[in-house]
Every structure is written in structure tokens, then in C-alpha cells.
Short mmCIF file of C-alpha atoms and ligand atoms in Angstrom, two decimals:
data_model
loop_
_atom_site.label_atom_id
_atom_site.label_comp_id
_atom_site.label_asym_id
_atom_site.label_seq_id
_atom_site.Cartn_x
_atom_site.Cartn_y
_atom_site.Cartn_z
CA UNK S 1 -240.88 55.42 2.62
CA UNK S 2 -242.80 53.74 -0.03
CA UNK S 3 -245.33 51.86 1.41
CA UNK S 4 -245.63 49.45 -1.26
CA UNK S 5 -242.32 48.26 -0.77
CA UNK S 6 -243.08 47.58 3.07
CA UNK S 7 -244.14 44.18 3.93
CA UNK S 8 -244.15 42.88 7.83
CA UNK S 9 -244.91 39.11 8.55
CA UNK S 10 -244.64 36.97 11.37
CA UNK S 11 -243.63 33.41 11.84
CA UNK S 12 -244.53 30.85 15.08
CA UNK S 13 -244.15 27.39 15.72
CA UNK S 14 -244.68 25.42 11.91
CA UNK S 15 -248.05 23.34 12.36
CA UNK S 16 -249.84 25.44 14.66
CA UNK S 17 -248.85 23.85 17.47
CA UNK S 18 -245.66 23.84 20.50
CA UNK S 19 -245.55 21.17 23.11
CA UNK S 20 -243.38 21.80 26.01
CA UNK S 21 -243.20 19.96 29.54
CA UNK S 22 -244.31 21.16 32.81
CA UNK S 23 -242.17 23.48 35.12
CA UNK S 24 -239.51 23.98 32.05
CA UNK S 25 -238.72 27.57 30.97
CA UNK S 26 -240.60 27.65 27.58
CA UNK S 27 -239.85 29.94 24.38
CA UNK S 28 -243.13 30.72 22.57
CA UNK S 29 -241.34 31.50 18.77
CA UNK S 30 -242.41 34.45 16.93
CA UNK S 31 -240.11 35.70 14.17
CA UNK S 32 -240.60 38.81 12.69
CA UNK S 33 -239.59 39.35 8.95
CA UNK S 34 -239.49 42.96 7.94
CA UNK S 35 -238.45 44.32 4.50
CA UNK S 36 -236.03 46.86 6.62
CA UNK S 37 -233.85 46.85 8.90
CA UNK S 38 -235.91 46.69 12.10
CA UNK S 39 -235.67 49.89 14.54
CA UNK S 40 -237.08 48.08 17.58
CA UNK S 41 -237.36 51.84 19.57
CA UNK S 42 -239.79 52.68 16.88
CA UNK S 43 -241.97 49.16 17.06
CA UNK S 44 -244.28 47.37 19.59
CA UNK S 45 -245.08 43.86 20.81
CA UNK S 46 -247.78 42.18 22.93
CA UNK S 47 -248.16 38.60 23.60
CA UNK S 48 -251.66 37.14 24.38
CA UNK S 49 -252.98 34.27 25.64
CA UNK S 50 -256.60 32.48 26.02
CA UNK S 51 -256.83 29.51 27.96
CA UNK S 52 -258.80 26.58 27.23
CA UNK S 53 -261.26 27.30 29.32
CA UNK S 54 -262.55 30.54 29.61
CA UNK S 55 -262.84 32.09 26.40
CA UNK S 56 -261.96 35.44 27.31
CA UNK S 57 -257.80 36.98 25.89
CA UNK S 58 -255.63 38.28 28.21
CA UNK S 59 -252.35 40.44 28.11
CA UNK S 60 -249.23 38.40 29.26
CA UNK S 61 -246.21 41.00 27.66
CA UNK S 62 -245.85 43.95 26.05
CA UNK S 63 -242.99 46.15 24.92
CA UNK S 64 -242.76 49.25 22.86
CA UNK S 65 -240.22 52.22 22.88
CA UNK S 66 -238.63 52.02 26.32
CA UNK S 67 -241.26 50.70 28.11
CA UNK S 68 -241.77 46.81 28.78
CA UNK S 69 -244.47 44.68 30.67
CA UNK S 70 -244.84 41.50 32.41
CA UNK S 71 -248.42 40.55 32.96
CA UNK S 72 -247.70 37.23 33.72
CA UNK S 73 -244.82 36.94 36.11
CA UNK S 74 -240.96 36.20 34.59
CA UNK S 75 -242.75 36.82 30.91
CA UNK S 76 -240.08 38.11 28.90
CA UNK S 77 -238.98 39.21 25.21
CA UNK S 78 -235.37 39.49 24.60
CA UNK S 79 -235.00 43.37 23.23
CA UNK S 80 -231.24 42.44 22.40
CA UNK S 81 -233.19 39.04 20.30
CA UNK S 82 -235.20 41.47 19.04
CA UNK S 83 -233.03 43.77 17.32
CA UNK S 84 -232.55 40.68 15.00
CA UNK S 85 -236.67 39.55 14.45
CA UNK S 86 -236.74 36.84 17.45
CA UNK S 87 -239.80 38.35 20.02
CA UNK S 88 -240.52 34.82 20.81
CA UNK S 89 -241.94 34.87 24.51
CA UNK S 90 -240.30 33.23 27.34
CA UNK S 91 -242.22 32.06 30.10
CA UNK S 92 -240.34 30.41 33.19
CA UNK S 93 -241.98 27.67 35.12
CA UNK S 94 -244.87 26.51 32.72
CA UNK S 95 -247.98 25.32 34.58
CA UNK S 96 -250.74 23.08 33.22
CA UNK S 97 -253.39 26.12 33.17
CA UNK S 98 -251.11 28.20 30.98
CA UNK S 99 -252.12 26.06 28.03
CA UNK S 100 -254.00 27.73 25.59
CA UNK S 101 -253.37 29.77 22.81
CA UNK S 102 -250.61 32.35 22.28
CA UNK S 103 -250.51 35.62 19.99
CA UNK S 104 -248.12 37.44 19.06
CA UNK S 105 -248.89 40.80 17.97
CA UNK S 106 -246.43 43.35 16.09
CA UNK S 107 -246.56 46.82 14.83
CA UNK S 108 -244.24 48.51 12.76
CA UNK S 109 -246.20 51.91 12.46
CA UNK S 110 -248.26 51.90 9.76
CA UNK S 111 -247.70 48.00 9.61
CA UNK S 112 -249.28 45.07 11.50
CA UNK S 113 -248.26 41.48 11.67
CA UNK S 114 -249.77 39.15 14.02
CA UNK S 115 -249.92 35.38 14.28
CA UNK S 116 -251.31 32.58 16.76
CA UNK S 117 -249.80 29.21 18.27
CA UNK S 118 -251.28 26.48 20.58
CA UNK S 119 -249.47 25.72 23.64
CA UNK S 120 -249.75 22.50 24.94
CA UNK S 121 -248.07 21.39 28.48
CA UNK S 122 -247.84 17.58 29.26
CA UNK S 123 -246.29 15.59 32.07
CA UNK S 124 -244.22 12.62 31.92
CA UNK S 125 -245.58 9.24 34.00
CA UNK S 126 -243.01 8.21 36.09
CA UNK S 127 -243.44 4.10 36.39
CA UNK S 128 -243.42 1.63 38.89
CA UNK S 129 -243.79 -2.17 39.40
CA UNK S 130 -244.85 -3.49 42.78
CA UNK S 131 -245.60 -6.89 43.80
CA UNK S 132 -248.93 -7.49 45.75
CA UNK S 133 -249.22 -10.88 47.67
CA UNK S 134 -251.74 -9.72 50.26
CA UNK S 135 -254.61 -12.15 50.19
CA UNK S 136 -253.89 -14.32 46.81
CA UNK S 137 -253.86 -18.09 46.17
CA UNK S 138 -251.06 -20.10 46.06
CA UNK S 139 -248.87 -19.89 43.38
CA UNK S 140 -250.40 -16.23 42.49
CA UNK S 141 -249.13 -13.09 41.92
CA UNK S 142 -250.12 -9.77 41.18
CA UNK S 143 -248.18 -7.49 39.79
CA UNK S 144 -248.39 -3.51 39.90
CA UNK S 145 -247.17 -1.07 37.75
CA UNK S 146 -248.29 2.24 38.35
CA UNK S 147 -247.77 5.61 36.52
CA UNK S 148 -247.93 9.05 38.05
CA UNK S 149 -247.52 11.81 37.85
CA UNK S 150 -248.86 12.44 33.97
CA UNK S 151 -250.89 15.07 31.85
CA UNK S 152 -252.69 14.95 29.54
CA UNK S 153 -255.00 12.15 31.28
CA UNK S 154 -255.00 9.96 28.24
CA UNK S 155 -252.37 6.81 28.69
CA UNK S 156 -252.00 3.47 27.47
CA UNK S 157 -250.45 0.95 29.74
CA UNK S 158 -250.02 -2.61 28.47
CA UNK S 159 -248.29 -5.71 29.39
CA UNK S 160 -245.89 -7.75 27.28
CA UNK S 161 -244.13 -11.54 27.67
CA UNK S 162 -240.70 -12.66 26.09
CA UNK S 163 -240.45 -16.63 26.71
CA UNK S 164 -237.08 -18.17 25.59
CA UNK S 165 -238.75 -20.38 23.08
CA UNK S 166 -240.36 -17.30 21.48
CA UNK S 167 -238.14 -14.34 22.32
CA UNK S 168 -240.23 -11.65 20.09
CA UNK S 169 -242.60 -9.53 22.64
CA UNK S 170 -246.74 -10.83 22.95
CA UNK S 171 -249.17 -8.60 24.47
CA UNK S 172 -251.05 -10.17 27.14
CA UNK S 173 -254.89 -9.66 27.21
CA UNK S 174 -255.78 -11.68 30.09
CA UNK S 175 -255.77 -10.85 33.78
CA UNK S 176 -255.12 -7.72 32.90
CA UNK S 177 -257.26 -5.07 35.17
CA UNK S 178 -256.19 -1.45 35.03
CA UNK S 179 -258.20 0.73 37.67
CA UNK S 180 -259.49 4.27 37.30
CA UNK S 181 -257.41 7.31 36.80
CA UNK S 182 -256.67 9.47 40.06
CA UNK S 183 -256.40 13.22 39.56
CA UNK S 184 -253.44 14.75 41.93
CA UNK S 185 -253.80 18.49 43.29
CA UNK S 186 -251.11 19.43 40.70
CA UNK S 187 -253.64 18.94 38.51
CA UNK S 188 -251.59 15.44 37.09
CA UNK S 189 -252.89 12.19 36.74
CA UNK S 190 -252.00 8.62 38.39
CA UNK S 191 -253.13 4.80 37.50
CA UNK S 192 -252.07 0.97 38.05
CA UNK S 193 -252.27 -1.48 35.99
CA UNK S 194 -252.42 -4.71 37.74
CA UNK S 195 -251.89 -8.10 36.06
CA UNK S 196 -252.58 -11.56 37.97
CA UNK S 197 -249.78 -14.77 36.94
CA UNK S 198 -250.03 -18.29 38.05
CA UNK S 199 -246.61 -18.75 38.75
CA UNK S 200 -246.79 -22.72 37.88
CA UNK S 201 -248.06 -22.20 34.73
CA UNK S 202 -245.42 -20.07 33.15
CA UNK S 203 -241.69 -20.95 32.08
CA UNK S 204 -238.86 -19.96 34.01
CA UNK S 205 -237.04 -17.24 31.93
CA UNK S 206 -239.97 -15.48 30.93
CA UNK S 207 -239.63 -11.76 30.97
CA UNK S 208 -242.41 -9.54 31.21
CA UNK S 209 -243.02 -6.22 30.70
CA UNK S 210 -245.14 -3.01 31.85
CA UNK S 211 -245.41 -0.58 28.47
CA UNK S 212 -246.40 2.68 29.03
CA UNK S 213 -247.53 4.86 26.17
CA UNK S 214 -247.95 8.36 26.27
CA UNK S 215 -248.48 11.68 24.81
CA UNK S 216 -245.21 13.33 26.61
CA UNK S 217 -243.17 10.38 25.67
CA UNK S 218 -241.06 9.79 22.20
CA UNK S 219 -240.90 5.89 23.13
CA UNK S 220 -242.81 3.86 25.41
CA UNK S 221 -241.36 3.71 29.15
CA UNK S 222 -241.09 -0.07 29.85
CA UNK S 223 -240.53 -1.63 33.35
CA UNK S 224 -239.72 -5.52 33.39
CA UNK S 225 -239.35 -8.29 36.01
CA UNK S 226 -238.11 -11.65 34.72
CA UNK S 227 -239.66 -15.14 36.21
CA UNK S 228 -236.74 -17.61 37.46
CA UNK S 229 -237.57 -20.93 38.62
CA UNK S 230 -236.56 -20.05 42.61
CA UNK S 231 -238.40 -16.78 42.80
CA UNK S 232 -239.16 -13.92 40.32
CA UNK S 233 -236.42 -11.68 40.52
CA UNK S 234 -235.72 -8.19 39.33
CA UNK S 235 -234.12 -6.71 36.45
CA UNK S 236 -230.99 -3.87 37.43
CA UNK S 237 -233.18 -1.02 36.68
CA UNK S 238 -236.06 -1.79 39.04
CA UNK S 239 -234.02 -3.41 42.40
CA UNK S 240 -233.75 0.18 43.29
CA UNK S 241 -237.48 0.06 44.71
CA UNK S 242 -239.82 -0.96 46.83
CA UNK S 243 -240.21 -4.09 44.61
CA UNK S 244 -237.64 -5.81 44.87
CA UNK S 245 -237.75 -5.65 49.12
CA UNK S 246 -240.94 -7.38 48.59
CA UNK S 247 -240.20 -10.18 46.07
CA UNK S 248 -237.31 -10.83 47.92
CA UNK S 249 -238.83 -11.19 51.78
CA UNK S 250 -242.41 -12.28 51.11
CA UNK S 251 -241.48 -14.89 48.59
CA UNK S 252 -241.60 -18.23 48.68
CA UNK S 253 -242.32 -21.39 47.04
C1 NAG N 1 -235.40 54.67 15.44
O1 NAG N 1 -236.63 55.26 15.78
C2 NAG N 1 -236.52 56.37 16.64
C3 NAG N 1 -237.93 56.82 17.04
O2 NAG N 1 -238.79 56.89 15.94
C4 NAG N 1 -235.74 57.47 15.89
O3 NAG N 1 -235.58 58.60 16.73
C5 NAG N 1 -234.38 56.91 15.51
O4 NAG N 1 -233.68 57.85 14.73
C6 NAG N 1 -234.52 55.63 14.71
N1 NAG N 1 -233.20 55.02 14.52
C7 NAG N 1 -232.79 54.62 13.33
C8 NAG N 1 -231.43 53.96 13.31
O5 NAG N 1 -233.48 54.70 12.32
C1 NAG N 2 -249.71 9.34 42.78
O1 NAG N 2 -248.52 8.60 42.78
C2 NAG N 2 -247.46 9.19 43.54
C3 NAG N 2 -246.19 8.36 43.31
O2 NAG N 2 -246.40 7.03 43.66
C4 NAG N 2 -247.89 9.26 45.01
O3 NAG N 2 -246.88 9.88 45.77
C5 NAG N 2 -249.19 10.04 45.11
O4 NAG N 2 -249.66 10.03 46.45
C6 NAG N 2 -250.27 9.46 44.20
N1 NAG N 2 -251.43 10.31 44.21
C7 NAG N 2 -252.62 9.91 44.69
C8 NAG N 2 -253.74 10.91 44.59
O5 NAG N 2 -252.81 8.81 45.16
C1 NAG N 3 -252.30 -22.47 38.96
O1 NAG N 3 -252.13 -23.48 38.00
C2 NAG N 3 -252.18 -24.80 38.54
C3 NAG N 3 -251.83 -25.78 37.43
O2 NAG N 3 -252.58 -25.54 36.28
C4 NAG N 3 -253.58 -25.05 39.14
O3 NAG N 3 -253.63 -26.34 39.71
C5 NAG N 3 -253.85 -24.02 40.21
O4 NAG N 3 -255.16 -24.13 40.70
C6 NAG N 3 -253.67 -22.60 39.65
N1 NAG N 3 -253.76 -21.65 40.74
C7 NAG N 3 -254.51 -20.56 40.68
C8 NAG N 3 -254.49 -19.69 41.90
O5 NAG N 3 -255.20 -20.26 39.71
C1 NAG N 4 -253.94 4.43 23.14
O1 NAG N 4 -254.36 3.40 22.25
C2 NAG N 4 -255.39 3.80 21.36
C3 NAG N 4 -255.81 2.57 20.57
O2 NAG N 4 -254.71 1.86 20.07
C4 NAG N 4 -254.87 4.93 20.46
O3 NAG N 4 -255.89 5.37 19.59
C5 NAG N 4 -254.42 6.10 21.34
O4 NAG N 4 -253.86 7.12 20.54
C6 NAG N 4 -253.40 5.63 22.35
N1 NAG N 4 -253.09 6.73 23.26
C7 NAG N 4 -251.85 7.03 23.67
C8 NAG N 4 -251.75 8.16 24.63
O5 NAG N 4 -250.88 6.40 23.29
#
């Protein structure tokens, strides 16, 4: 063949960079594009990864001829996907320490073609709102909300009021305290936010909510009781928990 003619590139994720969620089955992309038609009993692949940590590459797949390799347990390169360019790398069952970077390495003898993608695995906070009456004043209230269950560890939770005389959304900056983050074993992060209202002092109708913004998330996850002049009661998507047992036995004006 005329070597000149022979070009071999590969293709990953555009920007560098593939964000997938914990546990899923994930599909590192690599596309192959070959001047030929691609023989794949005449070509070899191998996958690499280096974690963010230790500095040091190690061999997760690798296929060539009739032989194939899973370094990593369940790795996998479709050969019938391959046939047609696709060696992207699936990987069931993602964990957080997998992150890292990916390479994927082909040769199409004499040719080389290699190319590099970060892998980044988050974890969505799952949100609560609790009410907390132990110990306060009269006519106080402290509110919960608490995220778990979340990676990376960065998170912004904030608190927002809708009265009826001004119906567009205010942040609230005071009596706000949100405590430190707790690291679970699964390597995924927890926190409350906590904010204190004097129940005389606000309208009835007011509707406030817990915002939770997040890496993992495309829109912020938002939790929301509303105040009612009898007792603060619940909107439908939070009187499935523990909160709304609580606002409804422990309080009383
Ligand atoms: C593919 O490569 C193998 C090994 O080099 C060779 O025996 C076979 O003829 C090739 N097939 C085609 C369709 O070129
Ligand atoms: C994090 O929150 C979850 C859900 O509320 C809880 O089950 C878990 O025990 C919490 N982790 C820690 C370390 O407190
Ligand atoms: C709540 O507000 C009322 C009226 O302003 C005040 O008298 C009372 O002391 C406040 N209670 C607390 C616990 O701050
Ligand atoms: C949290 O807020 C800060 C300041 O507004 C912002 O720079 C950061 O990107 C936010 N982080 C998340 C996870 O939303």
C-alpha cells in the first residue's frame, strides 16, 4: 500500500472532557477514522487509565487479533462496534476512584493513533427538609434541609422566599447557618443547611425554598414548605417524609 495515502486518527469525547454518574455503565468514546476499510483481525487496541492520584498508567483493555483483555473487571470493546471505527470502552458500575484520565491507543501496523479524555464521576444530592423544634423559643423554627449523598464535595445550598405581595423568589441571607461537610464511606459527601424563622414575623402564604446547586445537576433541586397562618404545612412533594410527621404532631401555636 502506499503509505502516503494512509492516514489513522482518533476521535474522544469533544472538549477533553466526559462526565458520567456513579454506578452507571459508562462508554468512554474513541472513534477511529482510517483511510481504509478497517480489518480489525489485523489491528490492536488498549485502553489506559491514570487516576488522579497516583501518577502512575495502568492497562484497563486490550484487544488485538483474537485475543482480548479485561484488566479492569466488565471492561469491554465491542469487536462487532469495531468493525465500523467505535472502540469506545465500556466500563460497568463506575466508581468514584475510576476518575482519571483515559487513553485510547490504536495501531494499524505501520500506523498509530492515540488520543486522551478526562473522566469525571459525580453524584447527585438527594434533598431533604426537616423541621427541628427541640430546644427553640417560642414562635421559632428551624428548618433543615440536608443533601447527601453527593460528589464532587463542592455544593451550593441556598434559601429562597415567595410572599404573595412579591411573588418573584429573594434569597435570604440571614439565619442562615450551613454546617460542615460529612464525608460517607462511599467516598460521597453530606451537609444541612439550617435556617431559623420567627414564625410571627412572617406572612401567612409565604413559600420558601431550599436550592440546591450542584455540579451533577442540570437545574437546581429545590425543596419548599409554605407558611399558613394555623401551622406551616407541606407542599405534595415533601409530605412523603419525615417532615411532615413532625410539623404536623409537634406543632402548635
Ligand atoms: C485481515 O487481516 C488478516 C491478518 O493480517 C488477513 O489474513 C486477512 O486476509 C485480512 N482480511 C481482509 C478482508 O483484508
Ligand atoms: C448522610 O445522609 C444519609 C441520608 O440522610 C444518611 O443515611 C447517612 O447516615 C448520612 N451520613 C453520615 C456520615 O452521617
Ligand atoms: C419573634 O418576633 C416577635 C415580634 O417581633 C418578638 O416579640 C419575639 O421575641 C421574636 N421571637 C424570637 C424567638 O426571636
Ligand atoms: C457556588 O457558588 C459560587 C459563587 O457564586 C460559584 O462560583 C460556584 O461555581 C458555585 N458552585 C456550584 C457547585 O454551583
Amino acid at each position: 500500500a502506499d503509505l502516503g495515502s494512509m492516514d489513522l486518527k482518533v476521535e474522544m469525547m469533544a472538549g477533553g472532557t466526559q462526565i458520567t454518574p456513579l454506578n452507571d455503565n459508562v462508554t468512554i468514546f474513541c472513534n477511529i477514522f482510517y483511510s481504509q476499510p478497517l480489518n480489525i483481525t489485523s489491528m490492536g487496541i488498549t485502553w489506559f487509565w491514570k487516576s488522579l492520584t497516583f501518577d502512575k498508567e495502568v492497562k484497563v483493555f486490550e484487544f488485538f487479533g483474537d485475543h482480548q483483555e479485561a484488566f479492569r473487571p466488565g471492561a469491554i470493546v465491542s469487536p462487532w462496534r469495531l468493525k465500523s471505527g467505535d472502540a469506545s470502552l465500556r466500563l460497568p458500575g463506575i466508581q468514584l476512584e475510576e476518575a482519571g484520565e483515559y487513553r485510547c491507543e490504536v495501531v494499524v501496523t505501520p500506523l498509530k493513533a492515540q488520543g486522551t479524555v478526562q473522566l469525571e464521576v459525580v453524584a447527585s444530592p438527594a434533598s431533604r427538609l426537616l423541621l427541628d423544634q427541640v430546644g427553640m423559643k417560642e414562635n421559632e423554627d428551624k428548618y433543615m434541609c440536608e443533601s447527601s449523598g453527593f460528589y464532587p464535595e463542592a455544593i451550593n445550598i441556598t434559601w429562597e422566599k415567595q410572599t404573595q405581595k412579591f411573588p418573584h423568589p429573594i434569597e435570604i441571607s440571614e439565619d442562615v447557618i450551613t454546617g460542615p461537610t460529612i464525608k460517607n464511606m462511599d467516598g460521597t459527601f453530606n451537609v444541612t443547611s439550617c435556617l431559623k424563622l420567627n414564625s410571627s414575623q412572617e406572612d401567612p402564604g409565604t413559600v420558601y425554598q431550599c436550592v440546591v446547586r450542584h455540579a451533577s445537576l442540570h437545574t437546581p433541586l429545590r425543596s419548599n414548605f409554605t407558611l399558613t397562618a394555623a401551622r406551616h404545612s407541606l407542599s405534595e412533594t415533601e409530605k412523603t417524609d419525615n417532615f411532615s410527621a413532625a410539623a404536623h404532631h409537634h406543632h402548635h401555636h
